[in-house]
Amino acid sequence: MIRSIKLPFYAKLSLILVSLICFAVIFCLGKDIITPVLMAFLFAVLLLPVFTLLNVRFKFPRHLAAILCVLMFAAFIVGILVFISYQVKDIANDFEAIKKNTNYFITEVHKFVKDNFHISIGEQKKYLDTVTKDSVKNSGAGTVGSAILSITDLLLDCTIIPIYTFLFLLYKDHFILFLAKLINKEDHSALKDILSQIKVSINNYIVSLLLEMIVVSILTGLGLWIVGVKYFILLGLITGILNLIPYIGITIAGVITLLASLTGTPQTSMILSILLVNLVVQLIDNNLLVPLIINSKVEINAFVSIMGIIIGGSAAGISGMFLAIPLLAILKIIFERIESLEPWGYLMGNHMPRKFTWRIRKAKIEAKVNQ
């Protein structure tokens, strides 16, 4: 454990809060630069065993080993995207059926509202037209401009993240030596332990995410196949991938599944069946998969995880939500190995004591004996 200077509690708390505020301000101001770097760091840590295998075991030069790692990872991502694109092409061929069934479903919804809430179909359409016009008027060119900027940022990230990943792999030892130069030699063992634990934690987290994605994809695809959805394999895969995005991912996947189900039938029973499948899968995911697969690996309690995801989403959107858990895991590892910050590391952990008993009387007796 790294020793620290003894300071009063109020001084340590003030320094910790000021440091957190400074980090938060820096991240918010430079999120467009910092977020791709952090994403590349996670991917580099994930690819590090492959890089070590190529570089040490098979004697590949460092540059070639790093390039091969990045290319294999990119090929894996591209393969998934190609499979999805072929499946989406098949769905696009059923566009007319989707359009017809959507109109039928909307008509049924209008009739339901009319029969139960006594609002005429004309009034409903008038209200929807007003809301649509106001939305377009308020957003207007701003929406188009935001969409263009989002696409530009996405293309830039897809270009720069592989480059950063390659550089992290290439300069791995260089960065480690830099960290070693920052601290005293007697603390190098603690630094080595911290870096080893960070590598294990990030690897466990990403592997756990992939395992969760596979299980959610299989469960969703199986459920959609049982209720009779046509493109159950594609929709299961999309649900598993989008489930990696906390909170909003499953909502987007549900909307896509409902739209795709309209290629077959617009019946309300089918839509209710799809909603039931998504609900059951989410209950299994949140109450079984996440505690067993995710939380057991990163060892962060649910309260801190939710707070981190919300703060990450507010600071950097979807990327911030994805990065929140591994960053919290890194902070927890660092806090646990610094004496003055160890209580904060414990606070972030998921260890729950069975019972806590105050030892005030015993402490007072020992103090009197010492006097």
Tab-separated table of N, CA and C in Angstrom, residues 206-279:
chain	number	residue	atom	x	y	z
A	206	ILE	N	-14.670	-6.270	-19.853
A	206	ILE	CA	-15.008	-6.331	-21.279
A	206	ILE	C	-15.429	-7.739	-21.676
A	207	VAL	N	-14.713	-8.746	-21.179
A	207	VAL	CA	-15.099	-10.134	-21.468
A	207	VAL	C	-16.489	-10.423	-20.899
A	208	SER	N	-16.769	-9.894	-19.712
A	208	SER	CA	-18.089	-10.082	-19.116
A	208	SER	C	-19.171	-9.407	-19.949
A	209	LEU	N	-18.870	-8.226	-20.473
A	209	LEU	CA	-19.830	-7.540	-21.348
A	209	LEU	C	-20.119	-8.367	-22.593
A	210	LEU	N	-19.067	-8.917	-23.192
A	210	LEU	CA	-19.261	-9.747	-24.384
A	210	LEU	C	-20.083	-10.987	-24.054
A	211	LEU	N	-19.801	-11.600	-22.894
A	211	LEU	CA	-20.570	-12.782	-22.489
A	211	LEU	C	-22.026	-12.415	-22.245
A	212	GLU	N	-22.248	-11.272	-21.587
A	212	GLU	CA	-23.624	-10.816	-21.355
A	212	GLU	C	-24.329	-10.545	-22.679
A	213	MET	N	-23.624	-9.923	-23.639
A	213	MET	CA	-24.200	-9.638	-24.951
A	213	MET	C	-24.629	-10.930	-25.641
A	214	ILE	N	-23.787	-11.962	-25.575
A	214	ILE	CA	-24.105	-13.242	-26.216
A	214	ILE	C	-25.334	-13.876	-25.571
A	215	VAL	N	-25.373	-13.888	-24.235
A	215	VAL	CA	-26.504	-14.516	-23.536
A	215	VAL	C	-27.802	-13.770	-23.828
A	216	VAL	N	-27.751	-12.418	-23.765
A	216	VAL	CA	-28.953	-11.620	-24.052
A	216	VAL	C	-29.405	-11.825	-25.490
A	217	SER	N	-28.454	-11.899	-26.424
A	217	SER	CA	-28.804	-12.132	-27.833
A	217	SER	C	-29.499	-13.482	-28.004
A	218	ILE	N	-28.958	-14.519	-27.364
A	218	ILE	CA	-29.549	-15.860	-27.491
A	218	ILE	C	-30.938	-15.902	-26.861
A	219	LEU	N	-31.081	-15.338	-25.665
A	219	LEU	CA	-32.379	-15.360	-24.992
A	219	LEU	C	-33.425	-14.574	-25.772
A	220	THR	N	-33.032	-13.384	-26.263
A	220	THR	CA	-33.982	-12.569	-27.027
A	220	THR	C	-34.360	-13.252	-28.339
A	221	GLY	N	-33.337	-13.754	-29.056
A	221	GLY	CA	-33.616	-14.448	-30.313
A	221	GLY	C	-34.508	-15.659	-30.110
A	222	LEU	N	-34.255	-16.424	-29.038
A	222	LEU	CA	-35.078	-17.599	-28.752
A	222	LEU	C	-36.514	-17.194	-28.428
A	223	GLY	N	-36.669	-16.142	-27.629
A	223	GLY	CA	-38.012	-15.675	-27.282
A	223	GLY	C	-38.775	-15.170	-28.495
A	224	LEU	N	-38.095	-14.397	-29.358
A	224	LEU	CA	-38.748	-13.891	-30.570
A	224	LEU	C	-39.093	-15.026	-31.524
A	225	TRP	N	-38.251	-16.061	-31.571
A	225	TRP	CA	-38.551	-17.223	-32.417
A	225	TRP	C	-39.798	-17.960	-31.915
A	226	ILE	N	-39.937	-18.053	-30.593
A	226	ILE	CA	-41.088	-18.741	-30.018
A	226	ILE	C	-42.386	-17.996	-30.339
A	227	VAL	N	-42.364	-16.646	-30.273
A	227	VAL	CA	-43.595	-15.886	-30.528
A	227	VAL	C	-43.844	-15.693	-32.019
A	228	GLY	N	-42.864	-16.081	-32.878
A	228	GLY	CA	-43.110	-16.065	-34.314
A	228	GLY	C	-42.618	-14.846	-35.063
A	229	VAL	N	-41.589	-14.150	-34.531
A	229	VAL	CA	-41.028	-12.996	-35.242
A	229	VAL	C	-40.110	-13.497	-36.352
A	230	LYS	N	-40.175	-12.869	-37.516
A	230	LYS	CA	-39.495	-13.366	-38.702
A	230	LYS	C	-37.975	-13.276	-38.581
A	231	TYR	N	-37.442	-12.112	-38.273
A	231	TYR	CA	-35.990	-11.894	-38.242
A	231	TYR	C	-35.475	-11.996	-36.803
A	232	PHE	N	-35.711	-13.125	-36.168
A	232	PHE	CA	-35.386	-13.263	-34.751
A	232	PHE	C	-33.876	-13.286	-34.500
A	233	ILE	N	-33.083	-13.827	-35.440
A	233	ILE	CA	-31.624	-13.868	-35.236
A	233	ILE	C	-31.047	-12.458	-35.247
A	234	LEU	N	-31.401	-11.673	-36.258
A	234	LEU	CA	-30.907	-10.298	-36.354
A	234	LEU	C	-31.357	-9.468	-35.168
A	235	LEU	N	-32.635	-9.567	-34.816
A	235	LEU	CA	-33.171	-8.743	-33.735
A	235	LEU	C	-32.576	-9.148	-32.388
A	236	GLY	N	-32.298	-10.425	-32.219
A	236	GLY	CA	-31.629	-10.857	-30.992
A	236	GLY	C	-30.220	-10.299	-30.904
A	237	LEU	N	-29.491	-10.308	-32.024
A	237	LEU	CA	-28.136	-9.767	-32.044
A	237	LEU	C	-28.138	-8.268	-31.796
A	238	ILE	N	-29.067	-7.556	-32.434
A	238	ILE	CA	-29.155	-6.106	-32.231
A	238	ILE	C	-29.474	-5.791	-30.774
A	239	THR	N	-30.379	-6.554	-30.182
A	239	THR	CA	-30.721	-6.333	-28.772
A	239	THR	C	-29.511	-6.563	-27.868
A	240	GLY	N	-28.747	-7.620	-28.147
A	240	GLY	CA	-27.554	-7.895	-27.344
A	240	GLY	C	-26.520	-6.792	-27.459
A	241	ILE	N	-26.322	-6.274	-28.677
A	241	ILE	CA	-25.336	-5.204	-28.882
A	241	ILE	C	-25.794	-3.910	-28.218
A	242	LEU	N	-27.052	-3.537	-28.440
A	242	LEU	CA	-27.558	-2.289	-27.862
A	242	LEU	C	-27.678	-2.378	-26.349
A	243	ASN	N	-27.769	-3.587	-25.816
A	243	ASN	CA	-27.845	-3.743	-24.368
A	243	ASN	C	-26.548	-3.315	-23.683
A	244	LEU	N	-25.466	-3.195	-24.468
A	244	LEU	CA	-24.211	-2.697	-23.920
A	244	LEU	C	-24.328	-1.237	-23.506
A	245	ILE	N	-25.302	-0.522	-24.108
A	245	ILE	CA	-25.551	0.873	-23.745
A	245	ILE	C	-26.551	0.886	-22.598
A	246	PRO	N	-26.159	1.301	-21.403
A	246	PRO	CA	-27.080	1.233	-20.267
A	246	PRO	C	-28.344	2.052	-20.485
A	247	TYR	N	-29.454	1.537	-20.014
A	247	TYR	CA	-30.748	2.204	-19.982
A	247	TYR	C	-31.371	2.405	-21.371
A	248	ILE	N	-30.753	3.248	-22.213
A	248	ILE	CA	-31.393	3.631	-23.476
A	248	ILE	C	-31.215	2.573	-24.554
A	249	GLY	N	-30.214	1.704	-24.417
A	249	GLY	CA	-29.947	0.710	-25.447
A	249	GLY	C	-31.093	-0.252	-25.629
A	250	ILE	N	-31.626	-0.766	-24.529
A	250	ILE	CA	-32.707	-1.741	-24.621
A	250	ILE	C	-33.976	-1.089	-25.151
A	251	THR	N	-34.164	0.211	-24.880
A	251	THR	CA	-35.337	0.914	-25.403
A	251	THR	C	-35.264	1.020	-26.918
A	252	ILE	N	-34.086	1.390	-27.429
A	252	ILE	CA	-33.907	1.473	-28.881
A	252	ILE	C	-34.102	0.101	-29.517
A	253	ALA	N	-33.557	-0.939	-28.889
A	253	ALA	CA	-33.710	-2.294	-29.421
A	253	ALA	C	-35.180	-2.708	-29.450
A	254	GLY	N	-35.938	-2.326	-28.426
A	254	GLY	CA	-37.359	-2.654	-28.400
A	254	GLY	C	-38.127	-1.994	-29.529
A	255	VAL	N	-37.809	-0.733	-29.805
A	255	VAL	CA	-38.474	-0.019	-30.907
A	255	VAL	C	-38.149	-0.675	-32.248
A	256	ILE	N	-36.869	-1.024	-32.448
A	256	ILE	CA	-36.464	-1.679	-33.693
A	256	ILE	C	-37.172	-3.025	-33.848
A	257	THR	N	-37.273	-3.772	-32.757
A	257	THR	CA	-37.946	-5.074	-32.812
A	257	THR	C	-39.417	-4.924	-33.162
A	258	LEU	N	-40.079	-3.932	-32.582
A	258	LEU	CA	-41.495	-3.711	-32.882
A	258	LEU	C	-41.700	-3.338	-34.343
A	259	LEU	N	-40.823	-2.485	-34.866
A	259	LEU	CA	-40.936	-2.106	-36.280
A	259	LEU	C	-40.696	-3.303	-37.189
A	260	ALA	N	-39.684	-4.108	-36.855
A	260	ALA	CA	-39.382	-5.272	-37.690
A	260	ALA	C	-40.501	-6.305	-37.629
A	261	SER	N	-41.197	-6.384	-36.500
A	261	SER	CA	-42.284	-7.363	-36.389
A	261	SER	C	-43.441	-7.035	-37.317
A	262	LEU	N	-43.524	-5.776	-37.755
A	262	LEU	CA	-44.598	-5.371	-38.656
A	262	LEU	C	-44.416	-5.913	-40.068
A	263	THR	N	-43.292	-6.597	-40.336
A	263	THR	CA	-43.147	-7.256	-41.631
A	263	THR	C	-44.090	-8.458	-41.735
A	264	GLY	N	-44.503	-8.976	-40.577
A	264	GLY	CA	-45.358	-10.155	-40.597
A	264	GLY	C	-46.809	-9.846	-40.325
A	265	THR	N	-47.079	-9.273	-39.162
A	265	THR	CA	-48.466	-9.027	-38.776
A	265	THR	C	-48.557	-7.783	-37.900
A	266	PRO	N	-49.631	-7.015	-38.023
A	266	PRO	CA	-49.803	-5.842	-37.175
A	266	PRO	C	-50.634	-6.131	-35.930
A	267	GLN	N	-50.900	-7.398	-35.647
A	267	GLN	CA	-51.769	-7.745	-34.535
A	267	GLN	C	-51.188	-7.267	-33.209
A	268	THR	N	-52.074	-6.766	-32.366
A	268	THR	CA	-51.654	-6.267	-31.055
A	268	THR	C	-51.067	-7.386	-30.205
A	269	SER	N	-51.570	-8.610	-30.368
A	269	SER	CA	-51.058	-9.738	-29.587
A	269	SER	C	-49.575	-9.975	-29.850
A	270	MET	N	-49.144	-9.801	-31.114
A	270	MET	CA	-47.728	-9.964	-31.446
A	270	MET	C	-46.877	-8.906	-30.758
A	271	ILE	N	-47.350	-7.663	-30.782
A	271	ILE	CA	-46.601	-6.569	-30.155
A	271	ILE	C	-46.510	-6.786	-28.650
A	272	LEU	N	-47.601	-7.226	-28.036
A	272	LEU	CA	-47.571	-7.504	-26.600
A	272	LEU	C	-46.628	-8.661	-26.292
A	273	SER	N	-46.582	-9.661	-27.177
A	273	SER	CA	-45.673	-10.796	-26.981
A	273	SER	C	-44.219	-10.335	-27.038
A	274	ILE	N	-43.904	-9.421	-27.993
A	274	ILE	CA	-42.535	-8.899	-28.114
A	274	ILE	C	-42.155	-8.104	-26.875
A	275	LEU	N	-43.076	-7.279	-26.396
A	275	LEU	CA	-42.809	-6.512	-25.177
A	275	LEU	C	-42.581	-7.444	-23.995
A	276	LEU	N	-43.342	-8.541	-23.932
A	276	LEU	CA	-43.181	-9.504	-22.850
A	276	LEU	C	-41.822	-10.185	-22.928
A	277	VAL	N	-41.391	-10.536	-24.147
A	277	VAL	CA	-40.072	-11.161	-24.320
A	277	VAL	C	-38.971	-10.220	-23.840
A	278	ASN	N	-39.033	-8.945	-24.264
A	278	ASN	CA	-38.018	-7.968	-23.838
A	278	ASN	C	-38.034	-7.777	-22.325
A	279	LEU	N	-39.232	-7.761	-21.747
A	279	LEU	CA	-39.340	-7.574	-20.300
A	279	LEU	C	-38.720	-8.751	-19.549
